[in-house]
């Protein structure tokens, strides 16, 4: 082990070579270097456009996000309009239009957003509105509240000019009819049926934002709300550290406050990949995970990305500047 003084000197020299703020590198490498509650320095903030979005549909979200940034939009514009693209896609069976209904055949939607200032907005148990993510943004920007639910959220959306429409597609209705044939109550976890969109962006100014939108578990109990609209569970953004979003069984994410956990681990020096791994391990240590899937996706302010899932099969789209890749996340399997 190096004496602490030598360690500090070498770390500072390395930081200078890498063009990083030495304090930040020290904090990342040596937990005793500074109190963990202090924000990371913004010296190494990435400013070339960075986006992450869950699942294959994340490609379309990131493409729209990039268009927003090119037109001068912020990270918030990128994530809201990026995820709205998938909300309108009738083939996405766990988000927006075409989302699978609850046990009673009604499509109910959850979404939230968070911006670089730490403001947050969300809606849950929202019916008949195609773009819950845009309503979540309106809750954040136009009310003093964070979360509106059910009929109140619907009334708010209509008052803001959102149009109502039936979100139950013919495909979704057929899937629900089929599901009803089985007498057992068992909502379907999105291991196969995965389109919930969580999206994180860092814009050309280096600021972060995130959005998460879903129709939740297929055939859930009426009134069930998952992690996706809950700040700290399905999404968390700290503009001095990084951002995280979750997909999969919301109950497991809520019991461990996963996205907040990931951001706090990054604040303490973990990379996005290490933090996502730790958050999945936290779930596995607390409950049986054979039948549940959760995936975490995170970025930090220096442009690093990482993800981890309990089981294989979770993938995400990463866009850096104009380049987009679809990446398979590692898993605990
Ligand atoms: N997390 C969502 C929920 O539990 C579902 C999903 O991501 O597939 O409502």
mmCIF file of C-alpha atoms and ligand atoms in Angstrom:
data_model
loop_
_atom_site.group_PDB
_atom_site.id
_atom_site.type_symbol
_atom_site.label_atom_id
_atom_site.label_comp_id
_atom_site.label_asym_id
_atom_site.label_seq_id
_atom_site.Cartn_x
_atom_site.Cartn_y
_atom_site.Cartn_z
ATOM 1 C CA UNK A 1 0.000 0.000 0.000
ATOM 2 C CA UNK A 2 1.259 3.519 -0.806
ATOM 3 C CA UNK A 3 1.726 6.002 2.026
ATOM 4 C CA UNK A 4 -1.221 8.400 1.876
ATOM 5 C CA UNK A 5 0.950 11.425 0.982
ATOM 6 C CA UNK A 6 2.545 9.589 -1.983
ATOM 7 C CA UNK A 7 -0.884 8.393 -3.092
ATOM 8 C CA UNK A 8 -2.253 11.923 -3.051
ATOM 9 C CA UNK A 9 0.746 13.311 -4.961
ATOM 10 C CA UNK A 10 0.544 10.603 -7.625
ATOM 11 C CA UNK A 11 -3.206 10.990 -7.997
ATOM 12 C CA UNK A 12 -2.829 14.744 -8.463
ATOM 13 C CA UNK A 13 -0.111 14.216 -11.092
ATOM 14 C CA UNK A 14 -2.277 11.655 -12.900
ATOM 15 C CA UNK A 15 -5.219 14.039 -12.822
ATOM 16 C CA UNK A 16 -3.103 16.790 -14.382
ATOM 17 C CA UNK A 17 -2.041 14.444 -17.197
ATOM 18 C CA UNK A 18 -5.665 13.422 -17.821
ATOM 19 C CA UNK A 19 -6.860 17.013 -17.634
ATOM 20 C CA UNK A 20 -9.105 16.208 -14.669
ATOM 21 C CA UNK A 21 -9.758 18.127 -11.510
ATOM 22 C CA UNK A 22 -7.396 16.445 -8.986
ATOM 23 C CA UNK A 23 -9.948 16.744 -6.191
ATOM 24 C CA UNK A 24 -12.425 14.731 -8.207
ATOM 25 C CA UNK A 25 -9.970 11.966 -9.009
ATOM 26 C CA UNK A 26 -8.906 11.746 -5.381
ATOM 27 C CA UNK A 27 -12.452 11.549 -4.222
ATOM 28 C CA UNK A 28 -13.159 8.798 -6.720
ATOM 29 C CA UNK A 29 -10.074 6.797 -5.789
ATOM 30 C CA UNK A 30 -9.790 7.487 -2.095
ATOM 31 C CA UNK A 31 -12.974 7.673 -0.045
ATOM 32 C CA UNK A 32 -11.123 9.430 2.768
ATOM 33 C CA UNK A 33 -10.107 12.321 0.508
ATOM 34 C CA UNK A 34 -13.329 14.313 0.984
ATOM 35 C CA UNK A 35 -16.731 13.959 2.624
ATOM 36 C CA UNK A 36 -19.020 11.987 0.344
ATOM 37 C CA UNK A 37 -21.785 14.528 0.650
ATOM 38 C CA UNK A 38 -19.707 17.056 -1.285
ATOM 39 C CA UNK A 39 -20.554 17.270 -4.969
ATOM 40 C CA UNK A 40 -18.005 16.122 -7.517
ATOM 41 C CA UNK A 41 -16.156 18.932 -9.232
ATOM 42 C CA UNK A 42 -17.569 19.976 -12.583
ATOM 43 C CA UNK A 43 -14.024 20.149 -14.013
ATOM 44 C CA UNK A 44 -14.422 16.948 -15.991
ATOM 45 C CA UNK A 45 -17.983 17.528 -17.149
ATOM 46 C CA UNK A 46 -18.677 15.916 -20.529
ATOM 47 C CA UNK A 47 -20.172 18.293 -23.107
ATOM 48 C CA UNK A 48 -20.502 16.461 -26.406
ATOM 49 C CA UNK A 49 -23.980 14.969 -26.080
ATOM 50 C CA UNK A 50 -24.518 11.646 -24.343
ATOM 51 C CA UNK A 51 -27.710 9.606 -24.157
ATOM 52 C CA UNK A 52 -28.733 6.258 -22.757
ATOM 53 C CA UNK A 53 -32.140 4.649 -23.206
ATOM 54 C CA UNK A 54 -33.439 1.239 -22.209
ATOM 55 C CA UNK A 55 -34.163 -1.603 -24.616
ATOM 56 C CA UNK A 56 -34.154 -1.680 -28.434
ATOM 57 C CA UNK A 57 -36.611 1.184 -28.652
ATOM 58 C CA UNK A 58 -33.967 3.298 -26.996
ATOM 59 C CA UNK A 59 -32.418 3.781 -30.428
ATOM 60 C CA UNK A 60 -35.457 5.728 -31.622
ATOM 61 C CA UNK A 61 -35.519 7.697 -28.357
ATOM 62 C CA UNK A 62 -31.860 8.635 -28.655
ATOM 63 C CA UNK A 63 -32.251 9.616 -32.308
ATOM 64 C CA UNK A 64 -35.000 12.042 -31.349
ATOM 65 C CA UNK A 65 -32.932 13.203 -28.371
ATOM 66 C CA UNK A 66 -30.013 13.975 -30.662
ATOM 67 C CA UNK A 67 -32.315 15.929 -32.997
ATOM 68 C CA UNK A 68 -33.500 17.946 -30.005
ATOM 69 C CA UNK A 69 -29.931 18.725 -28.932
ATOM 70 C CA UNK A 70 -28.918 19.695 -32.470
ATOM 71 C CA UNK A 71 -31.839 22.128 -32.528
ATOM 72 C CA UNK A 72 -30.556 23.738 -29.337
ATOM 73 C CA UNK A 73 -32.662 21.686 -26.928
ATOM 74 C CA UNK A 74 -31.627 20.828 -23.401
ATOM 75 C CA UNK A 75 -31.127 17.395 -21.871
ATOM 76 C CA UNK A 76 -34.715 17.679 -20.616
ATOM 77 C CA UNK A 77 -36.041 18.317 -24.153
ATOM 78 C CA UNK A 78 -34.037 15.306 -25.335
ATOM 79 C CA UNK A 79 -35.415 12.857 -22.756
ATOM 80 C CA UNK A 80 -39.025 14.068 -22.885
ATOM 81 C CA UNK A 81 -39.303 14.111 -26.670
ATOM 82 C CA UNK A 82 -37.091 11.026 -27.012
ATOM 83 C CA UNK A 83 -39.334 8.905 -24.789
ATOM 84 C CA UNK A 84 -42.502 10.432 -26.313
ATOM 85 C CA UNK A 85 -41.555 8.746 -29.610
ATOM 86 C CA UNK A 86 -41.874 5.335 -27.973
ATOM 87 C CA UNK A 87 -45.074 6.291 -26.147
ATOM 88 C CA UNK A 88 -46.679 6.788 -29.581
ATOM 89 C CA UNK A 89 -45.480 3.466 -30.984
ATOM 90 C CA UNK A 90 -48.393 0.976 -30.864
ATOM 91 C CA UNK A 91 -45.984 -1.991 -31.059
ATOM 92 C CA UNK A 92 -44.415 -1.124 -27.694
ATOM 93 C CA UNK A 93 -46.406 -3.309 -25.297
ATOM 94 C CA UNK A 94 -45.369 -1.748 -21.994
ATOM 95 C CA UNK A 95 -45.441 1.945 -22.690
ATOM 96 C CA UNK A 96 -48.043 4.483 -23.868
ATOM 97 C CA UNK A 97 -50.217 3.542 -26.846
ATOM 98 C CA UNK A 98 -50.402 -0.262 -27.097
ATOM 99 C CA UNK A 99 -49.273 -0.732 -23.491
ATOM 100 C CA UNK A 100 -50.821 -3.849 -21.963
ATOM 101 C CA UNK A 101 -53.836 -3.086 -19.774
ATOM 102 C CA UNK A 102 -54.421 -3.871 -16.123
ATOM 103 C CA UNK A 103 -56.463 -6.819 -14.886
ATOM 104 C CA UNK A 104 -59.670 -4.931 -15.706
ATOM 105 C CA UNK A 105 -58.642 -4.176 -19.283
ATOM 106 C CA UNK A 106 -57.690 -0.511 -18.704
ATOM 107 C CA UNK A 107 -54.361 0.976 -19.799
ATOM 108 C CA UNK A 108 -52.901 2.997 -16.914
ATOM 109 C CA UNK A 109 -49.654 4.892 -17.303
ATOM 110 C CA UNK A 110 -46.826 6.060 -15.019
ATOM 111 C CA UNK A 111 -44.041 8.513 -15.884
ATOM 112 C CA UNK A 112 -41.625 10.970 -14.364
ATOM 113 C CA UNK A 113 -38.928 13.451 -15.309
ATOM 114 C CA UNK A 114 -36.094 15.167 -13.509
ATOM 115 C CA UNK A 115 -33.964 18.076 -14.699
ATOM 116 C CA UNK A 116 -30.501 19.462 -14.000
ATOM 117 C CA UNK A 117 -31.803 21.816 -11.300
ATOM 118 C CA UNK A 118 -33.104 18.827 -9.335
ATOM 119 C CA UNK A 119 -36.731 19.643 -10.157
ATOM 120 C CA UNK A 120 -38.996 16.650 -10.625
ATOM 121 C CA UNK A 121 -42.474 15.858 -11.891
ATOM 122 C CA UNK A 122 -44.522 12.737 -12.377
ATOM 123 C CA UNK A 123 -47.892 11.175 -13.055
ATOM 124 C CA UNK A 124 -49.197 7.777 -12.071
ATOM 125 C CA UNK A 125 -52.334 5.734 -12.700
ATOM 126 C CA UNK A 126 -53.038 8.101 -15.609
ATOM 127 C CA UNK A 127 -55.590 7.000 -18.207
ATOM 128 C CA UNK A 128 -56.410 8.042 -21.798
ATOM 129 C CA UNK A 129 -53.424 10.332 -22.361
ATOM 130 C CA UNK A 130 -50.863 9.234 -24.944
ATOM 131 C CA UNK A 131 -47.912 11.188 -23.552
ATOM 132 C CA UNK A 132 -47.625 10.814 -19.780
ATOM 133 C CA UNK A 133 -44.005 11.979 -19.990
ATOM 134 C CA UNK A 134 -45.101 15.373 -21.323
ATOM 135 C CA UNK A 135 -47.714 15.610 -18.577
ATOM 136 C CA UNK A 136 -44.965 14.784 -16.040
ATOM 137 C CA UNK A 137 -42.947 17.685 -17.435
ATOM 138 C CA UNK A 138 -45.953 19.980 -17.053
ATOM 139 C CA UNK A 139 -46.396 18.847 -13.430
ATOM 140 C CA UNK A 140 -42.749 19.763 -12.818
ATOM 141 C CA UNK A 141 -42.836 23.093 -14.614
ATOM 142 C CA UNK A 142 -46.342 24.365 -13.940
ATOM 143 C CA UNK A 143 -47.234 23.156 -10.439
ATOM 144 C CA UNK A 144 -45.530 23.260 -7.042
ATOM 145 C CA UNK A 145 -46.013 19.446 -6.810
ATOM 146 C CA UNK A 146 -44.015 16.397 -7.828
ATOM 147 C CA UNK A 147 -46.640 13.690 -8.425
ATOM 148 C CA UNK A 148 -50.253 13.727 -9.629
ATOM 149 C CA UNK A 149 -52.309 10.526 -9.663
ATOM 150 C CA UNK A 150 -55.333 9.047 -11.427
ATOM 151 C CA UNK A 151 -58.305 11.243 -12.188
ATOM 152 C CA UNK A 152 -56.510 14.331 -10.855
ATOM 153 C CA UNK A 153 -53.601 13.739 -13.226
ATOM 154 C CA UNK A 154 -56.035 13.197 -16.112
ATOM 155 C CA UNK A 155 -57.964 16.401 -15.300
ATOM 156 C CA UNK A 156 -54.679 18.322 -15.063
ATOM 157 C CA UNK A 157 -53.560 16.978 -18.455
ATOM 158 C CA UNK A 158 -56.856 17.946 -20.098
ATOM 159 C CA UNK A 159 -56.669 21.418 -18.539
ATOM 160 C CA UNK A 160 -53.179 21.725 -20.067
ATOM 161 C CA UNK A 161 -54.574 20.929 -23.529
ATOM 162 C CA UNK A 162 -53.701 17.234 -23.816
ATOM 163 C CA UNK A 163 -56.238 15.282 -25.876
ATOM 164 C CA UNK A 164 -57.762 12.022 -24.644
ATOM 165 C CA UNK A 165 -57.740 8.833 -26.688
ATOM 166 C CA UNK A 166 -58.295 5.115 -26.201
ATOM 167 C CA UNK A 167 -54.853 3.563 -25.676
ATOM 168 C CA UNK A 168 -56.013 -0.066 -25.802
ATOM 169 C CA UNK A 169 -54.975 -1.425 -29.202
ATOM 170 C CA UNK A 170 -56.500 -4.500 -30.820
ATOM 171 C CA UNK A 171 -53.307 -6.451 -30.027
ATOM 172 C CA UNK A 172 -53.452 -5.456 -26.358
ATOM 173 C CA UNK A 173 -57.142 -6.358 -26.124
ATOM 174 C CA UNK A 174 -56.453 -9.807 -27.582
ATOM 175 C CA UNK A 175 -53.519 -10.378 -25.195
ATOM 176 C CA UNK A 176 -55.757 -9.409 -22.262
ATOM 177 C CA UNK A 177 -58.591 -11.738 -23.439
ATOM 178 C CA UNK A 178 -56.051 -14.536 -23.678
ATOM 179 C CA UNK A 179 -54.645 -13.778 -20.212
ATOM 180 C CA UNK A 180 -58.154 -13.807 -18.683
ATOM 181 C CA UNK A 181 -58.570 -17.470 -19.660
ATOM 182 C CA UNK A 182 -56.212 -18.430 -16.852
ATOM 183 C CA UNK A 183 -57.920 -18.250 -13.452
ATOM 184 C CA UNK A 184 -54.727 -17.419 -11.550
ATOM 185 C CA UNK A 185 -53.810 -13.792 -10.721
ATOM 186 C CA UNK A 186 -50.244 -13.428 -11.912
ATOM 187 C CA UNK A 187 -49.250 -10.143 -13.536
ATOM 188 C CA UNK A 188 -46.551 -10.523 -16.130
ATOM 189 C CA UNK A 189 -43.092 -9.254 -15.317
ATOM 190 C CA UNK A 190 -41.329 -7.657 -18.202
ATOM 191 C CA UNK A 191 -38.605 -10.210 -18.783
ATOM 192 C CA UNK A 192 -39.778 -10.936 -22.303
ATOM 193 C CA UNK A 193 -42.277 -8.141 -22.612
ATOM 194 C CA UNK A 194 -39.919 -5.254 -22.209
ATOM 195 C CA UNK A 195 -40.383 -1.827 -23.644
ATOM 196 C CA UNK A 196 -40.533 0.469 -20.631
ATOM 197 C CA UNK A 197 -38.392 3.425 -21.534
ATOM 198 C CA UNK A 198 -35.948 5.019 -19.149
ATOM 199 C CA UNK A 199 -33.769 7.649 -20.781
ATOM 200 C CA UNK A 200 -30.859 9.720 -19.481
ATOM 201 C CA UNK A 201 -29.170 12.578 -21.300
ATOM 202 C CA UNK A 202 -26.275 14.951 -20.889
ATOM 203 C CA UNK A 203 -26.565 17.888 -23.269
ATOM 204 C CA UNK A 204 -24.005 20.045 -25.036
ATOM 205 C CA UNK A 205 -23.765 22.282 -21.963
ATOM 206 C CA UNK A 206 -22.948 19.214 -19.873
ATOM 207 C CA UNK A 207 -26.249 19.252 -17.967
ATOM 208 C CA UNK A 208 -28.177 16.098 -17.099
ATOM 209 C CA UNK A 209 -31.847 15.115 -17.217
ATOM 210 C CA UNK A 210 -33.841 11.891 -17.159
ATOM 211 C CA UNK A 211 -37.279 10.501 -17.975
ATOM 212 C CA UNK A 212 -39.015 7.219 -17.371
ATOM 213 C CA UNK A 213 -42.370 6.123 -18.830
ATOM 214 C CA UNK A 214 -44.347 2.880 -18.698
ATOM 215 C CA UNK A 215 -47.700 1.151 -18.674
ATOM 216 C CA UNK A 216 -46.276 -1.001 -15.877
ATOM 217 C CA UNK A 217 -46.797 -4.687 -15.373
ATOM 218 C CA UNK A 218 -49.152 -6.288 -17.829
ATOM 219 C CA UNK A 219 -52.490 -7.296 -16.196
ATOM 220 C CA UNK A 220 -51.592 -5.748 -12.842
ATOM 221 C CA UNK A 221 -54.180 -5.153 -10.120
ATOM 222 C CA UNK A 222 -56.196 -2.034 -10.850
ATOM 223 C CA UNK A 223 -54.547 0.890 -9.087
ATOM 224 C CA UNK A 224 -51.088 -0.691 -8.933
ATOM 225 C CA UNK A 225 -48.277 1.824 -9.428
ATOM 226 C CA UNK A 226 -44.681 0.731 -9.959
ATOM 227 C CA UNK A 227 -41.286 2.367 -9.615
ATOM 228 C CA UNK A 228 -41.310 4.293 -12.879
ATOM 229 C CA UNK A 229 -43.045 7.506 -11.655
ATOM 230 C CA UNK A 230 -41.318 7.443 -8.259
ATOM 231 C CA UNK A 231 -38.332 9.771 -7.984
ATOM 232 C CA UNK A 232 -35.401 7.840 -6.536
ATOM 233 C CA UNK A 233 -36.850 4.471 -7.565
ATOM 234 C CA UNK A 234 -37.365 4.454 -11.351
ATOM 235 C CA UNK A 235 -35.285 7.587 -11.945
ATOM 236 C CA UNK A 236 -32.850 9.870 -10.197
ATOM 237 C CA UNK A 237 -30.706 12.723 -11.497
ATOM 238 C CA UNK A 238 -28.072 14.719 -9.641
ATOM 239 C CA UNK A 239 -26.407 17.234 -11.940
ATOM 240 C CA UNK A 240 -23.206 17.168 -9.869
ATOM 241 C CA UNK A 241 -22.836 13.381 -9.964
ATOM 242 C CA UNK A 242 -24.852 11.440 -12.552
ATOM 243 C CA UNK A 243 -28.200 9.851 -13.325
ATOM 244 C CA UNK A 244 -29.826 6.447 -13.201
ATOM 245 C CA UNK A 245 -33.023 4.793 -14.418
ATOM 246 C CA UNK A 246 -34.523 1.371 -13.813
ATOM 247 C CA UNK A 247 -36.598 -1.154 -15.705
ATOM 248 C CA UNK A 248 -38.165 -4.412 -14.601
ATOM 249 C CA UNK A 249 -40.200 -5.380 -11.566
ATOM 250 C CA UNK A 250 -41.033 -2.075 -9.908
ATOM 251 C CA UNK A 251 -41.739 -3.620 -6.510
ATOM 252 C CA UNK A 252 -38.112 -4.786 -6.223
ATOM 253 C CA UNK A 253 -36.794 -1.398 -7.306
ATOM 254 C CA UNK A 254 -39.053 0.488 -4.876
ATOM 255 C CA UNK A 255 -38.056 -1.666 -1.895
ATOM 256 C CA UNK A 256 -34.411 -0.787 -2.479
ATOM 257 C CA UNK A 257 -34.827 2.758 -3.881
ATOM 258 C CA UNK A 258 -32.541 1.648 -6.673
ATOM 259 C CA UNK A 259 -31.922 4.722 -8.826
ATOM 260 C CA UNK A 260 -31.149 6.918 -5.834
ATOM 261 C CA UNK A 261 -28.847 4.204 -4.535
ATOM 262 C CA UNK A 262 -26.934 4.069 -7.822
ATOM 263 C CA UNK A 263 -26.422 7.848 -7.892
ATOM 264 C CA UNK A 264 -25.273 7.869 -4.259
ATOM 265 C CA UNK A 265 -22.799 5.064 -4.972
ATOM 266 C CA UNK A 266 -21.423 7.093 -7.879
ATOM 267 C CA UNK A 267 -21.101 10.096 -5.549
ATOM 268 C CA UNK A 268 -18.909 7.911 -3.368
ATOM 269 C CA UNK A 269 -16.636 7.067 -6.291
ATOM 270 C CA UNK A 270 -18.195 4.008 -7.930
ATOM 271 C CA UNK A 271 -18.296 3.948 -11.722
ATOM 272 C CA UNK A 272 -21.786 3.730 -13.286
ATOM 273 C CA UNK A 273 -21.187 0.024 -14.012
ATOM 274 C CA UNK A 274 -20.055 -0.725 -10.440
ATOM 275 C CA UNK A 275 -22.983 1.185 -8.969
ATOM 276 C CA UNK A 276 -25.528 -0.656 -11.139
ATOM 277 C CA UNK A 277 -23.970 -3.993 -10.184
ATOM 278 C CA UNK A 278 -24.206 -3.140 -6.480
ATOM 279 C CA UNK A 279 -27.864 -2.110 -6.810
ATOM 280 C CA UNK A 280 -28.798 -5.414 -8.488
ATOM 281 C CA UNK A 281 -26.873 -7.322 -5.808
ATOM 282 C CA UNK A 282 -28.811 -5.396 -3.147
ATOM 283 C CA UNK A 283 -32.058 -6.801 -4.590
ATOM 284 C CA UNK A 284 -30.668 -10.321 -4.885
ATOM 285 C CA UNK A 285 -29.538 -10.190 -1.251
ATOM 286 C CA UNK A 286 -33.043 -9.308 -0.064
ATOM 287 C CA UNK A 287 -35.477 -11.407 -2.095
ATOM 288 C CA UNK A 288 -35.690 -14.448 -4.354
ATOM 289 C CA UNK A 289 -34.901 -13.314 -7.880
ATOM 290 C CA UNK A 290 -35.521 -16.432 -10.001
ATOM 291 C CA UNK A 291 -38.745 -14.983 -11.363
ATOM 292 C CA UNK A 292 -37.974 -11.304 -11.423
ATOM 293 C CA UNK A 293 -35.959 -9.071 -13.665
ATOM 294 C CA UNK A 294 -34.536 -5.634 -12.902
ATOM 295 C CA UNK A 295 -32.064 -3.662 -14.972
ATOM 296 C CA UNK A 296 -30.293 -0.441 -14.008
ATOM 297 C CA UNK A 297 -28.779 2.013 -16.463
ATOM 298 C CA UNK A 298 -26.585 4.932 -15.379
ATOM 299 C CA UNK A 299 -24.281 7.704 -16.570
ATOM 300 C CA UNK A 300 -21.971 10.042 -14.700
ATOM 301 C CA UNK A 301 -21.089 13.644 -15.477
ATOM 302 C CA UNK A 302 -17.737 12.707 -17.001
ATOM 303 C CA UNK A 303 -19.391 10.752 -19.836
ATOM 304 C CA UNK A 304 -19.105 7.243 -18.433
ATOM 305 C CA UNK A 305 -21.999 4.804 -18.796
ATOM 306 C CA UNK A 306 -22.840 1.478 -17.206
ATOM 307 C CA UNK A 307 -25.650 -0.990 -16.671
ATOM 308 C CA UNK A 308 -26.399 -4.199 -14.856
ATOM 309 C CA UNK A 309 -29.365 -6.555 -14.687
ATOM 310 C CA UNK A 310 -30.357 -9.448 -12.487
ATOM 311 C CA UNK A 311 -30.820 -11.741 -15.504
ATOM 312 C CA UNK A 312 -29.471 -11.639 -19.024
ATOM 313 C CA UNK A 313 -31.497 -10.063 -21.802
ATOM 314 C CA UNK A 314 -31.446 -6.400 -20.765
ATOM 315 C CA UNK A 315 -30.037 -4.116 -23.415
ATOM 316 C CA UNK A 316 -29.841 -0.389 -23.972
ATOM 317 C CA UNK A 317 -28.972 2.172 -26.599
ATOM 318 C CA UNK A 318 -26.018 4.478 -26.024
ATOM 319 C CA UNK A 319 -25.471 7.572 -28.114
ATOM 320 C CA UNK A 320 -22.279 9.589 -27.868
ATOM 321 C CA UNK A 321 -22.348 12.504 -30.245
ATOM 322 C CA UNK A 322 -23.736 11.067 -33.456
ATOM 323 C CA UNK A 323 -22.736 7.457 -32.779
ATOM 324 C CA UNK A 324 -25.330 5.022 -31.406
ATOM 325 C CA UNK A 325 -24.702 1.484 -30.194
ATOM 326 C CA UNK A 326 -27.045 -1.173 -28.824
ATOM 327 C CA UNK A 327 -25.337 -2.774 -25.824
ATOM 328 C CA UNK A 328 -26.163 -5.941 -23.860
ATOM 329 C CA UNK A 329 -25.965 -5.300 -20.126
ATOM 330 C CA UNK A 330 -24.079 -7.784 -17.935
ATOM 331 C CA UNK A 331 -26.153 -9.735 -15.428
ATOM 332 C CA UNK A 332 -25.866 -11.630 -12.159
ATOM 333 C CA UNK A 333 -26.673 -14.935 -13.968
HETATM 334 N N1 LIG B 1 -40.739 -0.875 -13.945
HETATM 335 C C1 LIG B 1 -42.041 -1.016 -14.523
HETATM 336 C C2 LIG B 1 -43.051 -1.241 -13.429
HETATM 337 O O1 LIG B 1 -42.799 -1.985 -12.519
HETATM 338 C C3 LIG B 1 -42.159 -2.106 -15.514
HETATM 339 C C4 LIG B 1 -41.002 -2.303 -16.459
HETATM 340 O O2 LIG B 1 -40.016 -1.617 -16.419
HETATM 341 O O3 LIG B 1 -41.052 -3.185 -17.300
HETATM 342 O O4 LIG B 1 -44.122 -0.716 -13.513
#
